[in-house]
Amino acid sequence: MYKIVKSFKRYKKALKYVAAHLSPENIEEINIVCPGADIEKELIGIAMQSAIGFFLFDAEGNPRAVGGISADHNVWFVVTSGLTAKEFIPWLKKSRKIMPEIMKDFSPIWGHCYEKNVLSRHWMKWNGFDFAPEDSAANYEIEGAKFIYFQKNQ
């Protein structure tokens, strides 16, 4: 199930669940960007700063992915470990249909994606995001880890 939320205040339990079950790629990315950070605190903090958010829940009601868009149109997205194609592909299709609703007040949306975070890059490509060329000044590195700039206009 896909759910759009205007505020994450009522979803702290879901955010804590996602933080406790993050994918290895998301954990690695957070540890690069915020070394030594409390992952749960970081995730809840970014969520609470978001102007709009979205969740993917599995059949048992557990959150499997969460993302949001900040007031300055920066988009973020994380997934739990073990997310299967059976769960992800229907959600991918649904997210493409509701992206215009998510973006109606937020265009363009933009951000940076850790190059090893393949699942997030697939989600963005499916949803029509454009990626900066490899040699673009919009990309950056932290201690050799590459972060690719992406953007989507409505």
Coordinates of C-alpha atoms in Angstrom, one line a residue:
M1 CA 0.0 0.0 0.0
Y2 CA 1.2 3.5 -0.9
K3 CA 0.3 6.4 1.4
I4 CA 0.9 10.1 1.0
V5 CA 1.3 12.0 4.3
K6 CA 1.2 15.8 4.9
S7 CA 3.0 15.4 8.1
F8 CA 5.1 12.6 9.7
K9 CA 4.1 13.6 13.3
R10 CA 1.7 10.6 13.5
Y11 CA 4.2 8.2 12.0
K12 CA 7.1 8.1 14.4
K13 CA 6.5 4.4 15.1
A14 CA 6.7 3.7 11.3
L15 CA 9.8 5.8 11.0
K16 CA 11.5 3.9 13.9
Y17 CA 10.6 0.6 12.2
V18 CA 12.2 1.8 8.9
A19 CA 15.3 3.1 10.8
A20 CA 15.7 -0.3 12.5
H21 CA 15.4 -2.2 9.2
L22 CA 17.2 0.0 6.7
S23 CA 18.9 -1.5 3.7
P24 CA 22.7 -1.8 3.8
E25 CA 23.0 0.8 1.1
N26 CA 21.0 3.3 3.0
I27 CA 22.9 2.6 6.2
E28 CA 26.2 3.1 4.3
E29 CA 25.0 6.3 2.8
I30 CA 23.9 7.8 6.1
N31 CA 27.2 6.8 7.7
I32 CA 29.1 8.5 4.9
V33 CA 27.1 11.7 5.1
C34 CA 26.6 11.8 8.9
P35 CA 29.5 9.7 10.4
G36 CA 28.6 8.5 13.9
A37 CA 25.0 9.7 13.6
D38 CA 22.1 8.0 15.4
I39 CA 20.2 6.7 12.3
E40 CA 16.8 6.7 13.9
K41 CA 17.3 10.3 15.1
E42 CA 18.5 11.4 11.6
L43 CA 15.6 9.7 9.8
I44 CA 13.0 11.2 12.1
G45 CA 14.7 14.6 11.9
I46 CA 14.6 14.7 8.1
A47 CA 11.1 13.4 8.0
M48 CA 9.8 16.1 10.4
Q49 CA 11.4 18.7 8.2
S50 CA 9.6 17.4 5.1
A51 CA 6.6 19.3 3.7
I52 CA 5.1 16.1 2.2
G53 CA 5.9 12.4 2.5
F54 CA 5.1 9.0 1.3
F55 CA 5.3 5.4 2.6
L56 CA 5.2 1.9 1.1
F57 CA 3.6 -0.6 3.5
D58 CA 3.7 -4.4 3.0
A59 CA 0.7 -6.7 3.3
E60 CA 1.3 -7.0 7.0
G61 CA 1.2 -3.2 7.4
N62 CA 5.0 -2.8 8.0
P63 CA 6.6 0.2 6.4
R64 CA 9.1 -1.0 3.7
A65 CA 10.1 2.4 2.3
V66 CA 9.6 6.1 3.2
G67 CA 10.5 9.3 1.5
G68 CA 9.6 13.0 1.5
I69 CA 10.2 16.4 0.0
S70 CA 11.4 19.4 2.0
A71 CA 10.2 22.9 1.7
D72 CA 13.2 23.7 -0.6
H73 CA 12.1 20.8 -2.9
N74 CA 14.9 18.4 -1.9
V75 CA 13.6 14.8 -2.1
W76 CA 14.8 11.9 0.0
F77 CA 13.9 8.2 -0.1
V78 CA 15.0 5.1 2.0
V79 CA 14.0 1.5 1.9
T80 CA 14.2 -1.4 4.4
S81 CA 16.4 -4.4 3.8
G82 CA 15.0 -7.4 1.9
L83 CA 12.5 -5.4 -0.1
T84 CA 11.4 -7.8 -2.8
A85 CA 10.6 -7.2 -6.5
K86 CA 7.1 -8.5 -5.7
E87 CA 6.6 -5.7 -3.2
F88 CA 8.6 -3.0 -5.1
I89 CA 7.3 -3.3 -8.7
P90 CA 3.6 -2.7 -8.0
W91 CA 4.6 0.2 -5.8
L92 CA 6.9 1.5 -8.5
K93 CA 4.0 1.6 -10.9
K94 CA 1.7 3.3 -8.4
S95 CA 4.3 5.9 -7.5
R96 CA 4.6 6.9 -11.2
K97 CA 0.8 7.6 -11.3
I98 CA 0.7 9.7 -8.1
M99 CA 4.0 11.6 -8.7
P100 CA 2.1 14.5 -10.2
E101 CA 0.0 14.8 -7.0
I102 CA 3.1 14.7 -4.9
M103 CA 4.8 17.3 -7.1
K104 CA 1.9 19.7 -7.6
D105 CA 3.3 22.1 -5.0
F106 CA 7.0 21.0 -5.4
S107 CA 8.5 21.4 -8.8
P108 CA 11.2 21.0 -9.6
I109 CA 12.3 18.4 -7.0
W110 CA 16.0 17.5 -6.7
G111 CA 18.6 15.8 -4.6
H112 CA 21.7 13.7 -4.6
C113 CA 21.7 9.9 -4.6
Y114 CA 24.5 7.6 -3.4
E115 CA 25.8 5.9 -6.5
K116 CA 25.6 2.4 -4.8
N117 CA 21.9 2.9 -4.0
V118 CA 20.6 1.1 -7.1
L119 CA 17.1 0.6 -5.8
S120 CA 16.6 4.4 -5.3
R121 CA 18.1 5.2 -8.7
H122 CA 15.7 2.7 -10.3
W123 CA 12.7 4.4 -8.5
M124 CA 13.9 7.8 -9.8
K125 CA 14.5 6.6 -13.4
W126 CA 11.0 5.0 -13.4
N127 CA 9.5 8.2 -12.2
G128 CA 11.2 10.4 -14.9
F129 CA 14.0 12.0 -12.9
D130 CA 17.0 13.3 -14.9
F131 CA 20.6 12.6 -13.6
A132 CA 23.5 14.9 -14.0
P133 CA 26.3 13.7 -16.3
E134 CA 29.2 12.0 -14.4
D135 CA 31.5 15.0 -14.8
S136 CA 28.9 17.6 -13.7
A137 CA 29.8 20.0 -10.9
A138 CA 26.4 19.3 -9.4
N139 CA 27.7 15.8 -8.3
Y140 CA 29.9 15.5 -5.3
E141 CA 32.1 13.1 -3.4
I142 CA 32.7 12.4 0.3
E143 CA 35.9 10.4 0.9
G144 CA 35.6 8.7 -2.5
A145 CA 31.8 8.0 -2.2
K146 CA 30.0 9.5 -5.2
F147 CA 26.6 11.3 -4.9
I148 CA 24.8 11.9 -8.2
Y149 CA 22.6 15.0 -8.7
F150 CA 19.1 14.3 -9.9
Q151 CA 16.1 16.5 -10.7
K152 CA 12.5 16.2 -11.9
N153 CA 10.2 18.9 -13.3
Q154 CA 6.5 18.5 -13.4

